[in-house]
């Protein structure tokens, strides 16, 4: 028995047409409510169940909305130029009485170029004593 239009039921014809309409749509991108647009092949890169930390999402530190720095150290956004617990590199702690200035640990109690804080120079031959410039 040959297949003709008379033998086919209308629901079968509609099903076949629907099947051929859906196949070409498979390659289109899918929009999700997320910071970026992903297609269904990007599931390896985006996992909504991962914690929102900078190791999983590095762009969090570059956002500047409440981020304390653009560098990621131990799941936290930090500024390697001023963070005394990550000065210059992750995990580099400044000692007591030191401050992180430009990524270097400096003693600000007796430094005439950084007296009390970064970049505070004692003028007129003053000396830095315990973080204060003396002018006498």
PDB file of C-alpha atoms in Angstrom:
ATOM      1  CA  UNK A   1       0.000   0.000   0.000  1.00  0.00           C
ATOM      2  CA  UNK A   2       1.460   3.303  -1.048  1.00  0.00           C
ATOM      3  CA  UNK A   3       1.407   6.343   1.225  1.00  0.00           C
ATOM      4  CA  UNK A   4      -0.783   9.060  -0.199  1.00  0.00           C
ATOM      5  CA  UNK A   5      -2.367  12.179   1.224  1.00  0.00           C
ATOM      6  CA  UNK A   6      -5.683  10.321   1.512  1.00  0.00           C
ATOM      7  CA  UNK A   7      -4.212   7.623   3.832  1.00  0.00           C
ATOM      8  CA  UNK A   8      -2.559  10.075   6.254  1.00  0.00           C
ATOM      9  CA  UNK A   9      -4.486  11.463   9.128  1.00  0.00           C
ATOM     10  CA  UNK A  10      -4.414  15.258   9.616  1.00  0.00           C
ATOM     11  CA  UNK A  11      -2.712  14.973  13.027  1.00  0.00           C
ATOM     12  CA  UNK A  12       0.158  12.975  11.521  1.00  0.00           C
ATOM     13  CA  UNK A  13       0.651  15.597   8.814  1.00  0.00           C
ATOM     14  CA  UNK A  14       0.737  18.378  11.419  1.00  0.00           C
ATOM     15  CA  UNK A  15       3.212  16.407  13.535  1.00  0.00           C
ATOM     16  CA  UNK A  16       5.559  15.906  10.597  1.00  0.00           C
ATOM     17  CA  UNK A  17       5.396  19.587   9.628  1.00  0.00           C
ATOM     18  CA  UNK A  18       6.020  20.646  13.225  1.00  0.00           C
ATOM     19  CA  UNK A  19       9.024  18.311  13.429  1.00  0.00           C
ATOM     20  CA  UNK A  20      10.640  19.894  10.357  1.00  0.00           C
ATOM     21  CA  UNK A  21       9.976  23.403  11.673  1.00  0.00           C
ATOM     22  CA  UNK A  22      11.649  22.743  15.046  1.00  0.00           C
ATOM     23  CA  UNK A  23      14.883  21.184  13.741  1.00  0.00           C
ATOM     24  CA  UNK A  24      16.312  24.404  12.175  1.00  0.00           C
ATOM     25  CA  UNK A  25      15.760  26.337  15.440  1.00  0.00           C
ATOM     26  CA  UNK A  26      18.168  24.142  17.416  1.00  0.00           C
ATOM     27  CA  UNK A  27      21.254  26.285  16.776  1.00  0.00           C
ATOM     28  CA  UNK A  28      19.840  29.599  17.979  1.00  0.00           C
ATOM     29  CA  UNK A  29      21.183  31.237  21.128  1.00  0.00           C
ATOM     30  CA  UNK A  30      19.178  30.943  24.311  1.00  0.00           C
ATOM     31  CA  UNK A  31      18.779  33.958  26.626  1.00  0.00           C
ATOM     32  CA  UNK A  32      18.987  33.463  30.372  1.00  0.00           C
ATOM     33  CA  UNK A  33      18.638  35.937  33.181  1.00  0.00           C
ATOM     34  CA  UNK A  34      22.340  36.213  33.904  1.00  0.00           C
ATOM     35  CA  UNK A  35      25.046  38.860  33.518  1.00  0.00           C
ATOM     36  CA  UNK A  36      26.064  37.470  30.130  1.00  0.00           C
ATOM     37  CA  UNK A  37      24.374  35.774  27.228  1.00  0.00           C
ATOM     38  CA  UNK A  38      25.087  32.043  26.945  1.00  0.00           C
ATOM     39  CA  UNK A  39      24.010  29.349  24.563  1.00  0.00           C
ATOM     40  CA  UNK A  40      23.302  25.798  25.616  1.00  0.00           C
ATOM     41  CA  UNK A  41      26.917  24.728  24.952  1.00  0.00           C
ATOM     42  CA  UNK A  42      28.282  27.133  27.605  1.00  0.00           C
ATOM     43  CA  UNK A  43      27.051  25.162  30.626  1.00  0.00           C
ATOM     44  CA  UNK A  44      30.646  24.197  31.366  1.00  0.00           C
ATOM     45  CA  UNK A  45      31.561  27.853  31.881  1.00  0.00           C
ATOM     46  CA  UNK A  46      28.458  29.116  33.692  1.00  0.00           C
ATOM     47  CA  UNK A  47      27.061  27.290  36.675  1.00  0.00           C
ATOM     48  CA  UNK A  48      24.489  29.250  38.699  1.00  0.00           C
ATOM     49  CA  UNK A  49      25.060  26.954  41.693  1.00  0.00           C
ATOM     50  CA  UNK A  50      28.691  28.067  42.092  1.00  0.00           C
ATOM     51  CA  UNK A  51      29.269  30.574  44.893  1.00  0.00           C
ATOM     52  CA  UNK A  52      29.536  34.158  43.667  1.00  0.00           C
ATOM     53  CA  UNK A  53      33.263  34.555  44.389  1.00  0.00           C
ATOM     54  CA  UNK A  54      35.977  36.059  42.252  1.00  0.00           C
ATOM     55  CA  UNK A  55      37.696  32.733  41.535  1.00  0.00           C
ATOM     56  CA  UNK A  56      34.540  31.533  39.778  1.00  0.00           C
ATOM     57  CA  UNK A  57      33.565  34.922  38.310  1.00  0.00           C
ATOM     58  CA  UNK A  58      36.685  37.156  37.881  1.00  0.00           C
ATOM     59  CA  UNK A  59      34.622  40.060  36.519  1.00  0.00           C
ATOM     60  CA  UNK A  60      33.153  40.616  39.997  1.00  0.00           C
ATOM     61  CA  UNK A  61      36.309  42.462  41.094  1.00  0.00           C
ATOM     62  CA  UNK A  62      36.301  44.739  38.035  1.00  0.00           C
ATOM     63  CA  UNK A  63      32.733  45.860  38.652  1.00  0.00           C
ATOM     64  CA  UNK A  64      33.625  48.719  41.071  1.00  0.00           C
ATOM     65  CA  UNK A  65      30.260  48.369  42.840  1.00  0.00           C
ATOM     66  CA  UNK A  66      31.321  47.727  46.415  1.00  0.00           C
ATOM     67  CA  UNK A  67      34.447  45.852  45.389  1.00  0.00           C
ATOM     68  CA  UNK A  68      37.477  46.628  47.543  1.00  0.00           C
ATOM     69  CA  UNK A  69      39.907  46.005  44.684  1.00  0.00           C
ATOM     70  CA  UNK A  70      40.457  44.589  41.208  1.00  0.00           C
ATOM     71  CA  UNK A  71      42.627  41.640  42.280  1.00  0.00           C
ATOM     72  CA  UNK A  72      41.364  38.256  43.520  1.00  0.00           C
ATOM     73  CA  UNK A  73      43.057  36.655  46.536  1.00  0.00           C
ATOM     74  CA  UNK A  74      41.560  33.695  48.392  1.00  0.00           C
ATOM     75  CA  UNK A  75      38.024  34.296  47.116  1.00  0.00           C
ATOM     76  CA  UNK A  76      38.074  38.016  47.970  1.00  0.00           C
ATOM     77  CA  UNK A  77      38.509  41.130  45.871  1.00  0.00           C
ATOM     78  CA  UNK A  78      41.519  43.081  47.166  1.00  0.00           C
ATOM     79  CA  UNK A  79      43.770  45.949  46.115  1.00  0.00           C
ATOM     80  CA  UNK A  80      47.334  44.624  45.997  1.00  0.00           C
ATOM     81  CA  UNK A  81      48.674  48.198  46.171  1.00  0.00           C
ATOM     82  CA  UNK A  82      47.094  49.081  49.529  1.00  0.00           C
ATOM     83  CA  UNK A  83      45.863  45.915  51.308  1.00  0.00           C
ATOM     84  CA  UNK A  84      48.135  45.187  54.270  1.00  0.00           C
ATOM     85  CA  UNK A  85      47.270  41.453  54.195  1.00  0.00           C
ATOM     86  CA  UNK A  86      47.943  41.117  50.446  1.00  0.00           C
ATOM     87  CA  UNK A  87      50.603  43.734  49.756  1.00  0.00           C
ATOM     88  CA  UNK A  88      52.114  43.375  46.285  1.00  0.00           C
ATOM     89  CA  UNK A  89      50.994  39.739  46.030  1.00  0.00           C
ATOM     90  CA  UNK A  90      48.410  37.465  47.626  1.00  0.00           C
ATOM     91  CA  UNK A  91      49.218  36.462  51.194  1.00  0.00           C
ATOM     92  CA  UNK A  92      52.054  38.983  51.708  1.00  0.00           C
ATOM     93  CA  UNK A  93      51.333  40.508  55.142  1.00  0.00           C
ATOM     94  CA  UNK A  94      52.852  43.784  56.284  1.00  0.00           C
ATOM     95  CA  UNK A  95      54.382  43.711  59.763  1.00  0.00           C
ATOM     96  CA  UNK A  96      53.085  45.685  62.717  1.00  0.00           C
ATOM     97  CA  UNK A  97      53.631  49.445  62.213  1.00  0.00           C
ATOM     98  CA  UNK A  98      53.934  48.971  58.440  1.00  0.00           C
ATOM     99  CA  UNK A  99      51.479  50.115  55.784  1.00  0.00           C
ATOM    100  CA  UNK A 100      51.110  48.870  52.208  1.00  0.00           C
ATOM    101  CA  UNK A 101      52.107  51.754  49.918  1.00  0.00           C
ATOM    102  CA  UNK A 102      52.034  51.025  46.200  1.00  0.00           C
ATOM    103  CA  UNK A 103      52.442  47.288  46.770  1.00  0.00           C
ATOM    104  CA  UNK A 104      55.374  47.623  49.205  1.00  0.00           C
ATOM    105  CA  UNK A 105      55.320  47.334  52.998  1.00  0.00           C
ATOM    106  CA  UNK A 106      56.728  50.539  54.461  1.00  0.00           C
ATOM    107  CA  UNK A 107      57.286  51.579  58.058  1.00  0.00           C
ATOM    108  CA  UNK A 108      55.394  54.853  58.404  1.00  0.00           C
ATOM    109  CA  UNK A 109      56.444  55.613  61.989  1.00  0.00           C
ATOM    110  CA  UNK A 110      59.948  56.896  61.192  1.00  0.00           C
ATOM    111  CA  UNK A 111      60.044  57.304  57.393  1.00  0.00           C
ATOM    112  CA  UNK A 112      60.488  60.961  56.360  1.00  0.00           C
ATOM    113  CA  UNK A 113      58.980  60.254  52.911  1.00  0.00           C
ATOM    114  CA  UNK A 114      55.923  58.372  54.241  1.00  0.00           C
ATOM    115  CA  UNK A 115      55.320  59.807  57.695  1.00  0.00           C
ATOM    116  CA  UNK A 116      52.125  58.404  59.211  1.00  0.00           C
ATOM    117  CA  UNK A 117      50.649  57.535  55.802  1.00  0.00           C
ATOM    118  CA  UNK A 118      51.699  56.874  52.224  1.00  0.00           C
ATOM    119  CA  UNK A 119      53.291  59.823  50.452  1.00  0.00           C
ATOM    120  CA  UNK A 120      53.302  62.214  53.450  1.00  0.00           C
ATOM    121  CA  UNK A 121      56.736  63.896  53.285  1.00  0.00           C
ATOM    122  CA  UNK A 122      58.107  65.905  56.149  1.00  0.00           C
ATOM    123  CA  UNK A 123      59.099  69.336  54.823  1.00  0.00           C
ATOM    124  CA  UNK A 124      61.662  71.928  55.940  1.00  0.00           C
ATOM    125  CA  UNK A 125      64.069  69.334  57.272  1.00  0.00           C
ATOM    126  CA  UNK A 126      61.505  67.919  59.707  1.00  0.00           C
ATOM    127  CA  UNK A 127      61.937  64.394  60.974  1.00  0.00           C
ATOM    128  CA  UNK A 128      59.291  61.707  61.291  1.00  0.00           C
ATOM    129  CA  UNK A 129      58.777  60.550  64.877  1.00  0.00           C
ATOM    130  CA  UNK A 130      56.057  57.986  65.586  1.00  0.00           C
ATOM    131  CA  UNK A 131      54.163  58.945  62.433  1.00  0.00           C
ATOM    132  CA  UNK A 132      54.248  62.725  63.013  1.00  0.00           C
ATOM    133  CA  UNK A 133      56.563  65.279  61.436  1.00  0.00           C
ATOM    134  CA  UNK A 134      58.541  67.369  63.919  1.00  0.00           C
ATOM    135  CA  UNK A 135      59.487  70.842  62.786  1.00  0.00           C
ATOM    136  CA  UNK A 136      61.580  71.910  65.768  1.00  0.00           C
TER     137      UNK A 136
END
